[in-house]
Each structure stands twice: as C-alpha cells, then as structure tokens.
Amino acid sequence: YNRSNKNIEIDYRDNTPLPLLNSAAGKVFLTFTENHCDKYSLDLDEQQSIRQQGYSIRLSETKGIPGYRAIACPILTQDSRLIGAAVIMGLLPDSKQELHQLAQQLISTIPDLKL
C-alpha cells in the first residue's frame, strides 16, 4: 500500500475479499490462476485482452468497493505464478488513453517491488 499524498486516502485491509467478476483485481485473479474456474467464468475475450495489455480496468461502481474506476496489474513470479495484484483505484480519469498511461506507470513499478 502506497499513500497517495492526497486529501483522500483509500485502502483495503489485508485479506479483504473482492468480487471476482466485478473488480479489476478479481479479473486479474481469474485471468492468471486456475482456481475457481468452475464457479466463475470470465469472458475469454476479456481474459485475452487482460493478458495482452497486462492489466484490467473497472469502469463502473461496484457495491462494496470505493471509487468508480480501478486498474489492476498482475504481480507474477519469474515462473509466471500469480502472487498478487497492484491496484490503482478511486477518482481516475475518463479517457481510455489516460487510463492506459496510468496502467503503464503501474506496470513499470512492479519490478521495483521487493517480494
């Protein structure tokens, strides 16, 4: 968790369950793991898009999750095993181009994480 240094802070407590089909992090989880595939199915085109782009975006309000928009990127081990997700959420821009730029910035910070 990194502070935004803004007037409003949004964070999650450890082990907070997220809706898998309605959150950016949940979609990353469904795309990069085999767990729960029998219970939840994410559209294959959406999974392919998440894999190609390297991130997932939530563009609408979801009950229980603050903010209308979120970007999540997978955090993978060297052998491509998912160990977490890096997430930006809250008051994000409307423009898909600006969201893509934010996602690229998030992706670029992942190698700097000390795991």
PDB file of C-alpha atoms in Angstrom:
ATOM      1  CA  TYR A   1       0.000   0.000   0.000  1.00  0.00           C
ATOM      2  CA  ASN A   2       1.432   3.343  -1.050  1.00  0.00           C
ATOM      3  CA  ARG A   3      -0.024   6.591   0.233  1.00  0.00           C
ATOM      4  CA  SER A   4      -1.305   8.889  -2.470  1.00  0.00           C
ATOM      5  CA  ASN A   5      -0.372  12.032  -0.504  1.00  0.00           C
ATOM      6  CA  LYS A   6      -3.771  13.437  -1.450  1.00  0.00           C
ATOM      7  CA  ASN A   7      -6.577  14.650   0.794  1.00  0.00           C
ATOM      8  CA  ILE A   8      -8.485  11.377   0.449  1.00  0.00           C
ATOM      9  CA  GLU A   9      -6.853   8.008   1.173  1.00  0.00           C
ATOM     10  CA  ILE A  10      -8.411   4.708   0.051  1.00  0.00           C
ATOM     11  CA  ASP A  11      -7.019   1.398   1.224  1.00  0.00           C
ATOM     12  CA  TYR A  12      -8.035  -2.199   1.868  1.00  0.00           C
ATOM     13  CA  ARG A  13      -7.429  -4.265   4.950  1.00  0.00           C
ATOM     14  CA  ASP A  14      -5.399  -7.435   4.410  1.00  0.00           C
ATOM     15  CA  ASN A  15      -7.442 -10.425   3.258  1.00  0.00           C
ATOM     16  CA  THR A  16     -10.425  -8.324   2.163  1.00  0.00           C
ATOM     17  CA  PRO A  17     -12.494 -10.489  -0.222  1.00  0.00           C
ATOM     18  CA  LEU A  18     -13.099  -8.823  -3.580  1.00  0.00           C
ATOM     19  CA  PRO A  19     -15.889  -9.625  -6.019  1.00  0.00           C
ATOM     20  CA  LEU A  20     -14.082 -11.673  -8.670  1.00  0.00           C
ATOM     21  CA  LEU A  21     -16.230 -10.744 -11.670  1.00  0.00           C
ATOM     22  CA  ASN A  22     -16.789  -7.075 -10.772  1.00  0.00           C
ATOM     23  CA  SER A  23     -13.394  -5.826  -9.637  1.00  0.00           C
ATOM     24  CA  ALA A  24     -10.213  -5.135 -11.581  1.00  0.00           C
ATOM     25  CA  ALA A  25      -8.177  -7.229  -9.118  1.00  0.00           C
ATOM     26  CA  GLY A  26     -10.720 -10.054  -9.249  1.00  0.00           C
ATOM     27  CA  LYS A  27     -10.486 -10.183 -13.033  1.00  0.00           C
ATOM     28  CA  VAL A  28      -6.686 -10.354 -12.794  1.00  0.00           C
ATOM     29  CA  PHE A  29      -7.066 -13.256 -10.361  1.00  0.00           C
ATOM     30  CA  LEU A  30      -9.482 -15.091 -12.678  1.00  0.00           C
ATOM     31  CA  THR A  31      -7.238 -14.490 -15.691  1.00  0.00           C
ATOM     32  CA  PHE A  32      -3.930 -15.592 -14.187  1.00  0.00           C
ATOM     33  CA  THR A  33      -4.995 -18.530 -11.965  1.00  0.00           C
ATOM     34  CA  GLU A  34      -6.901 -21.750 -12.485  1.00  0.00           C
ATOM     35  CA  ASN A  35      -8.638 -21.568  -9.085  1.00  0.00           C
ATOM     36  CA  HIS A  36     -12.399 -21.028  -9.039  1.00  0.00           C
ATOM     37  CA  CYS A  37     -12.764 -21.518 -12.803  1.00  0.00           C
ATOM     38  CA  ASP A  38     -15.587 -23.953 -12.148  1.00  0.00           C
ATOM     39  CA  LYS A  39     -17.533 -21.352 -10.124  1.00  0.00           C
ATOM     40  CA  TYR A  40     -16.774 -18.139 -12.036  1.00  0.00           C
ATOM     41  CA  SER A  41     -16.253 -17.608 -15.718  1.00  0.00           C
ATOM     42  CA  LEU A  42     -14.717 -14.514 -17.199  1.00  0.00           C
ATOM     43  CA  ASP A  43     -15.332 -13.943 -20.893  1.00  0.00           C
ATOM     44  CA  LEU A  44     -12.431 -15.433 -22.894  1.00  0.00           C
ATOM     45  CA  ASP A  45     -12.079 -12.270 -24.996  1.00  0.00           C
ATOM     46  CA  GLU A  46     -11.751 -10.218 -21.809  1.00  0.00           C
ATOM     47  CA  GLN A  47      -9.157 -12.639 -20.421  1.00  0.00           C
ATOM     48  CA  GLN A  48      -7.174 -12.413 -23.653  1.00  0.00           C
ATOM     49  CA  SER A  49      -7.325  -8.609 -23.541  1.00  0.00           C
ATOM     50  CA  ILE A  50      -6.110  -8.573 -19.914  1.00  0.00           C
ATOM     51  CA  ARG A  51      -3.213 -10.890 -20.787  1.00  0.00           C
ATOM     52  CA  GLN A  52      -2.222  -8.823 -23.843  1.00  0.00           C
ATOM     53  CA  GLN A  53      -2.472  -5.433 -22.116  1.00  0.00           C
ATOM     54  CA  GLY A  54      -1.067  -6.642 -18.803  1.00  0.00           C
ATOM     55  CA  TYR A  55      -3.852  -5.035 -16.771  1.00  0.00           C
ATOM     56  CA  SER A  56      -7.576  -4.999 -16.036  1.00  0.00           C
ATOM     57  CA  ILE A  57      -9.817  -1.949 -15.702  1.00  0.00           C
ATOM     58  CA  ARG A  58     -13.084  -1.488 -13.794  1.00  0.00           C
ATOM     59  CA  LEU A  59     -15.076   1.438 -15.202  1.00  0.00           C
ATOM     60  CA  SER A  60     -18.270   1.300 -13.138  1.00  0.00           C
ATOM     61  CA  GLU A  61     -19.253   1.477  -9.488  1.00  0.00           C
ATOM     62  CA  THR A  62     -19.317  -1.858  -7.688  1.00  0.00           C
ATOM     63  CA  LYS A  63     -21.055  -2.420  -4.364  1.00  0.00           C
ATOM     64  CA  GLY A  64     -18.563  -2.630  -1.522  1.00  0.00           C
ATOM     65  CA  ILE A  65     -15.636  -1.138  -3.450  1.00  0.00           C
ATOM     66  CA  PRO A  66     -14.801   2.575  -3.176  1.00  0.00           C
ATOM     67  CA  GLY A  67     -14.465   4.682  -6.306  1.00  0.00           C
ATOM     68  CA  TYR A  68     -15.888   4.194  -9.755  1.00  0.00           C
ATOM     69  CA  ARG A  69     -12.721   3.166 -11.551  1.00  0.00           C
ATOM     70  CA  ALA A  70      -9.781   0.879 -10.871  1.00  0.00           C
ATOM     71  CA  ILE A  71      -6.761  -0.530 -12.664  1.00  0.00           C
ATOM     72  CA  ALA A  72      -5.146  -3.800 -11.572  1.00  0.00           C
ATOM     73  CA  CYS A  73      -1.943  -5.409 -12.840  1.00  0.00           C
ATOM     74  CA  PRO A  74      -0.787  -8.925 -12.015  1.00  0.00           C
ATOM     75  CA  ILE A  75       2.298  -9.440  -9.881  1.00  0.00           C
ATOM     76  CA  LEU A  76       3.889 -12.625 -11.189  1.00  0.00           C
ATOM     77  CA  THR A  77       6.848 -14.715 -10.097  1.00  0.00           C
ATOM     78  CA  GLN A  78       9.630 -15.496 -12.577  1.00  0.00           C
ATOM     79  CA  ASP A  79       7.789 -18.707 -13.463  1.00  0.00           C
ATOM     80  CA  SER A  80       4.566 -16.726 -14.177  1.00  0.00           C
ATOM     81  CA  ARG A  81       2.719 -17.690 -10.974  1.00  0.00           C
ATOM     82  CA  LEU A  82       0.331 -15.001  -9.712  1.00  0.00           C
ATOM     83  CA  ILE A  83       1.226 -13.808  -6.206  1.00  0.00           C
ATOM     84  CA  GLY A  84      -0.792 -10.589  -6.059  1.00  0.00           C
ATOM     85  CA  ALA A  85      -2.127  -7.571  -7.883  1.00  0.00           C
ATOM     86  CA  ALA A  86      -1.038  -3.955  -7.923  1.00  0.00           C
ATOM     87  CA  VAL A  87      -4.107  -1.708  -7.908  1.00  0.00           C
ATOM     88  CA  ILE A  88      -4.898   1.960  -8.502  1.00  0.00           C
ATOM     89  CA  MET A  89      -8.463   2.923  -7.601  1.00  0.00           C
ATOM     90  CA  GLY A  90     -10.582   5.918  -6.861  1.00  0.00           C
ATOM     91  CA  LEU A  91     -11.013   9.102  -8.846  1.00  0.00           C
ATOM     92  CA  LEU A  92      -9.389   8.134 -12.138  1.00  0.00           C
ATOM     93  CA  PRO A  93      -9.714   9.916 -15.496  1.00  0.00           C
ATOM     94  CA  ASP A  94     -12.458   9.204 -18.046  1.00  0.00           C
ATOM     95  CA  SER A  95     -10.141   8.976 -21.043  1.00  0.00           C
ATOM     96  CA  LYS A  96      -9.100   5.459 -22.072  1.00  0.00           C
ATOM     97  CA  GLN A  97      -5.768   6.890 -23.190  1.00  0.00           C
ATOM     98  CA  GLU A  98      -5.140   8.408 -19.744  1.00  0.00           C
ATOM     99  CA  LEU A  99      -6.221   5.159 -18.055  1.00  0.00           C
ATOM    100  CA  HIS A 100      -3.793   3.259 -20.300  1.00  0.00           C
ATOM    101  CA  GLN A 101      -0.976   5.658 -19.347  1.00  0.00           C
ATOM    102  CA  LEU A 102      -1.732   5.124 -15.639  1.00  0.00           C
ATOM    103  CA  ALA A 103      -1.754   1.361 -16.194  1.00  0.00           C
ATOM    104  CA  GLN A 104       1.640   1.566 -17.899  1.00  0.00           C
ATOM    105  CA  GLN A 105       3.015   3.543 -14.948  1.00  0.00           C
ATOM    106  CA  LEU A 106       1.652   0.921 -12.551  1.00  0.00           C
ATOM    107  CA  ILE A 107       3.149  -1.898 -14.615  1.00  0.00           C
ATOM    108  CA  SER A 108       6.521  -0.140 -14.616  1.00  0.00           C
ATOM    109  CA  THR A 109       6.586  -0.020 -10.786  1.00  0.00           C
ATOM    110  CA  ILE A 110       6.063  -3.755 -10.310  1.00  0.00           C
ATOM    111  CA  PRO A 111       9.705  -4.782 -10.994  1.00  0.00           C
ATOM    112  CA  ASP A 112      10.747  -2.383  -8.205  1.00  0.00           C
ATOM    113  CA  LEU A 113       8.678  -4.238  -5.586  1.00  0.00           C
ATOM    114  CA  LYS A 114      10.726  -6.182  -3.088  1.00  0.00           C
ATOM    115  CA  LEU A 115       8.935  -9.519  -2.926  1.00  0.00           C
TER     116      LEU A 115
END
